[in-house]
mmCIF file of C-alpha atoms in Angstrom:
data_model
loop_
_atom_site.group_PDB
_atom_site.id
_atom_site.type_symbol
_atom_site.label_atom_id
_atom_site.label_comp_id
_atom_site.label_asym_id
_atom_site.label_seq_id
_atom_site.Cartn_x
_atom_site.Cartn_y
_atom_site.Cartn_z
ATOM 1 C CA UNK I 1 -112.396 -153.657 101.829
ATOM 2 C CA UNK I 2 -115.609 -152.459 103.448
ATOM 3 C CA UNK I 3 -118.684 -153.471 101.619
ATOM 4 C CA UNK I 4 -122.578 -153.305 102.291
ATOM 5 C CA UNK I 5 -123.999 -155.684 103.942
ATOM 6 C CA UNK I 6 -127.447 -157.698 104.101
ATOM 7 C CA UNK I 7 -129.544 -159.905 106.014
ATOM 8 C CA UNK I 8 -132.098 -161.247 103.860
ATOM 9 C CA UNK I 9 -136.138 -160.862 104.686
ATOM 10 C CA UNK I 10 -136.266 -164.756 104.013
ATOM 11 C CA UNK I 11 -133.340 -165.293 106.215
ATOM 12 C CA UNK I 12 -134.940 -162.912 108.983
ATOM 13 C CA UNK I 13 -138.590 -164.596 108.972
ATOM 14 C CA UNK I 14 -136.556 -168.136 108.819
ATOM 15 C CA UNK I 15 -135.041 -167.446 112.461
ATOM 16 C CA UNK I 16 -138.252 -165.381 113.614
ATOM 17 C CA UNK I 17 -139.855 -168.716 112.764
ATOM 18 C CA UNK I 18 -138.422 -170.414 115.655
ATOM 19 C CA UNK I 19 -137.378 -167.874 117.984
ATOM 20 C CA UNK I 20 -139.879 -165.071 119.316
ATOM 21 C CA UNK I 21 -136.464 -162.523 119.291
ATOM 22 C CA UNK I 22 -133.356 -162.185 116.764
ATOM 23 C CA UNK I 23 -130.769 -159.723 117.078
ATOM 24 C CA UNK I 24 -129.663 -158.476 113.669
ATOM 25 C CA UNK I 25 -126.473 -156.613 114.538
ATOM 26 C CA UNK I 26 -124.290 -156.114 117.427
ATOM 27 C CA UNK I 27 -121.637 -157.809 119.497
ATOM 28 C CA UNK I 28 -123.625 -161.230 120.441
ATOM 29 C CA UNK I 29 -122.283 -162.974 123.667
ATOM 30 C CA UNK I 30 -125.445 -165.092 123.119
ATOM 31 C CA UNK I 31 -125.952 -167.757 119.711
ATOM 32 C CA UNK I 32 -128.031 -166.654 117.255
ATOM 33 C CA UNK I 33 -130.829 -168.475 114.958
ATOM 34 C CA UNK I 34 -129.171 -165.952 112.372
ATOM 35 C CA UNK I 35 -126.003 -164.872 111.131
ATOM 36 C CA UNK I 36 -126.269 -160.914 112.332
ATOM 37 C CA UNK I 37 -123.815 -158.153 111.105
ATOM 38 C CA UNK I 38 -120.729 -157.247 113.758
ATOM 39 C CA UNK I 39 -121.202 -153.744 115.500
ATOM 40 C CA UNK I 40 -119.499 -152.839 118.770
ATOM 41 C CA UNK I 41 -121.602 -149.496 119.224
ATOM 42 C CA UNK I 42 -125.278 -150.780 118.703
ATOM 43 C CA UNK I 43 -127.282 -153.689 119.026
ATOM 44 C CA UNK I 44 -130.599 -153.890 116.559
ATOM 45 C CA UNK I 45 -133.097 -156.791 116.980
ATOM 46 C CA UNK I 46 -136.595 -157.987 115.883
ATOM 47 C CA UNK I 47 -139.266 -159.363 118.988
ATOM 48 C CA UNK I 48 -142.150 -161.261 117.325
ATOM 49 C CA UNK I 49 -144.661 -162.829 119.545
ATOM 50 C CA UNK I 50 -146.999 -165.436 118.568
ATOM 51 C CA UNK I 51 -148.768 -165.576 121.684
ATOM 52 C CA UNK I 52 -149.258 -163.398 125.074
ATOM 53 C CA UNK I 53 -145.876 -163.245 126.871
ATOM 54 C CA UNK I 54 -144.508 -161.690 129.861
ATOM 55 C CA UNK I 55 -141.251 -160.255 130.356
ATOM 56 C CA UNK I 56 -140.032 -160.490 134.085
ATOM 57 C CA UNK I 57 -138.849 -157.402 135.777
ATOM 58 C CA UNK I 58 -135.279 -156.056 134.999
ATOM 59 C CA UNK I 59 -133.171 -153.211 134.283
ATOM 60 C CA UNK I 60 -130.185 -152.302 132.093
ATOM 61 C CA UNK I 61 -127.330 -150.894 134.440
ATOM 62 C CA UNK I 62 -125.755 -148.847 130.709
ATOM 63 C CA UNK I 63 -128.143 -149.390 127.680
ATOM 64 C CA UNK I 64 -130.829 -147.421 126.792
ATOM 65 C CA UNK I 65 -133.288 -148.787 124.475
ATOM 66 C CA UNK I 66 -135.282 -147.276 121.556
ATOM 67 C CA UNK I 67 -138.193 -149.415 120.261
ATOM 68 C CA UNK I 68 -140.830 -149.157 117.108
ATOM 69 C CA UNK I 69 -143.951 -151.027 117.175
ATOM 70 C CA UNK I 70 -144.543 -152.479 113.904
ATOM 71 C CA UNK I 71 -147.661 -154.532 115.255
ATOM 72 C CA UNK I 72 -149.557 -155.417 117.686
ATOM 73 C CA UNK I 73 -149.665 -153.774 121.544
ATOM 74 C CA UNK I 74 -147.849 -154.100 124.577
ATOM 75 C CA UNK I 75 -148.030 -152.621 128.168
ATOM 76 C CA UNK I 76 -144.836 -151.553 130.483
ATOM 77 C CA UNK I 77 -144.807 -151.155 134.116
ATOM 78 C CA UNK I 78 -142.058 -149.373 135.712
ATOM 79 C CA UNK I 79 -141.900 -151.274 138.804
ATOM 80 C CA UNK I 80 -141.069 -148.408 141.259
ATOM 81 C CA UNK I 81 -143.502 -146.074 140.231
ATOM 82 C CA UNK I 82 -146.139 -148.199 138.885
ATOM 83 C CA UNK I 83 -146.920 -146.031 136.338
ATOM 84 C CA UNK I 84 -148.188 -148.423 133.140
ATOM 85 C CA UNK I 85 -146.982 -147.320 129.881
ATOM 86 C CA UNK I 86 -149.300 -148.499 126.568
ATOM 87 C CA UNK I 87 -148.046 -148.236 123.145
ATOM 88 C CA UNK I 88 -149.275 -149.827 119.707
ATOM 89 C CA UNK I 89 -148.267 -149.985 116.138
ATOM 90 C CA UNK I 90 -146.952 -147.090 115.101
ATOM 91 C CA UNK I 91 -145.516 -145.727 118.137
ATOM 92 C CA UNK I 92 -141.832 -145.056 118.694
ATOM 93 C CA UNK I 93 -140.512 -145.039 122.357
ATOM 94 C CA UNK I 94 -137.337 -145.114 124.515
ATOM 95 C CA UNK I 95 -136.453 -147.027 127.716
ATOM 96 C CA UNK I 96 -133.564 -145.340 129.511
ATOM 97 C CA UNK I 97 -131.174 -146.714 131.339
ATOM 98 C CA UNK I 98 -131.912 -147.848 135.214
ATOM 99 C CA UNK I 99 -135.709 -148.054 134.481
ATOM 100 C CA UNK I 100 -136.463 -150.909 136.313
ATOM 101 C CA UNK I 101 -139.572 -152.555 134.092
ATOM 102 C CA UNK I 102 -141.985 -155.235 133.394
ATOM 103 C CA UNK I 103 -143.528 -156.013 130.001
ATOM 104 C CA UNK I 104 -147.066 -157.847 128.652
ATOM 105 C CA UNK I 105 -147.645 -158.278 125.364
ATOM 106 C CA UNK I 106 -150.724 -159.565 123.630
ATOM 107 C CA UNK I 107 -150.067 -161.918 121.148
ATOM 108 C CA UNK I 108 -149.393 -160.678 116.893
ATOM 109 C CA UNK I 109 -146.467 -157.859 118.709
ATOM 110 C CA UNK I 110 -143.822 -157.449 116.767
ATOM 111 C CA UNK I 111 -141.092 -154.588 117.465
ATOM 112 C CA UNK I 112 -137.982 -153.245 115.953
ATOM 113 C CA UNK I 113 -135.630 -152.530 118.821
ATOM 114 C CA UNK I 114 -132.618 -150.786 119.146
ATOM 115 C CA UNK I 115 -129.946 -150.742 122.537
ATOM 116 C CA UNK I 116 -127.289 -148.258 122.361
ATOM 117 C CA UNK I 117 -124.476 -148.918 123.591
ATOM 118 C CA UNK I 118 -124.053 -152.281 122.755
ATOM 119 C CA UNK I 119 -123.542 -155.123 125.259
ATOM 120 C CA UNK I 120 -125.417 -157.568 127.630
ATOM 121 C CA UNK I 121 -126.225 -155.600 130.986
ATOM 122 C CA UNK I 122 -129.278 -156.890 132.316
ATOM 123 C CA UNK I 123 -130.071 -157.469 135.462
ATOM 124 C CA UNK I 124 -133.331 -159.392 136.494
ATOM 125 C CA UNK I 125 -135.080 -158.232 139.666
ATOM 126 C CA UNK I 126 -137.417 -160.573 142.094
ATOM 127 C CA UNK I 127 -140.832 -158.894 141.969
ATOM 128 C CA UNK I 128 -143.878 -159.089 144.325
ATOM 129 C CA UNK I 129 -147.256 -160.001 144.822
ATOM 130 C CA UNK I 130 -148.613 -156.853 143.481
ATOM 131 C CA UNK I 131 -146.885 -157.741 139.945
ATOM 132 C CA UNK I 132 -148.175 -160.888 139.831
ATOM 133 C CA UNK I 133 -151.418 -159.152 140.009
ATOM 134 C CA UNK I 134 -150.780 -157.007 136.995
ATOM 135 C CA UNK I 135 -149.261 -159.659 134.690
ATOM 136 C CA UNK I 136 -152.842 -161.735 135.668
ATOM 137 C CA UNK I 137 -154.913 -158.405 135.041
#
């Protein structure tokens, strides 16, 4: 019988409290801090950081990803173009798929992501001098 189900908020900050990202649904190759709900079609997921982080460049070879900012700000480069992308709480945005990209975020972000279709495609790419200048800008 198909029911509704819940994560709790408690259950949510618990695993948010040590871990800066928990996915809440999707088909999880990966352990999670929290029991998520079981979706083949979408992934859904929570990134809190505490501190300024850096994401290393990669791409996602068949996921694109929607993302809200509930906090905080972050900066994207798209490492082919260079062209930086901005966006702060309140702004929705999308990431398709093949964008190659690198992230910095300044610590208090916290986003509400989505990836459609589900699955773990990403592929890390080796990155340059000139990136290591714009994560240290």
């Amino acid at each position: 019988m198909k029911k509704i189900e819940v994560i709790s908020g408690d259950s949510i900050q618990d695993s948010l409290a040590t871990s800066n990202r928990q996915y809440l649904v999707g088909n999880l190759s990966i352990p999670q801090e929290l029991d998520y709900l079981r979706d083949d079609n979408v992934e859904v997921g929570i990134t809190e950081y505490k501190e300024d982080t850096i994401e290393k460049p990669h791409y996602h070879t068949t996921t694109t990803e929607y993302v809200y900012v509930v906090e905080g700000e972050t900066k994207y480069i798209d490492v082919n173009s260079k062209e930086e992308t901005i966006v702060k709480k309140g702004d929705f945005f999308l990431i398709r798929t093949g964008i190659t990209y690198a992230q910095k975020s300044k610590a208090g972000l916290k986003l509400l992501f989505f990836k459609c279709p589900s699955g773990n495609d990403k592929v890390s790419v080796k990155y340059g001098e000139s990136l290591e200048e714009w994560y240290n800008y």
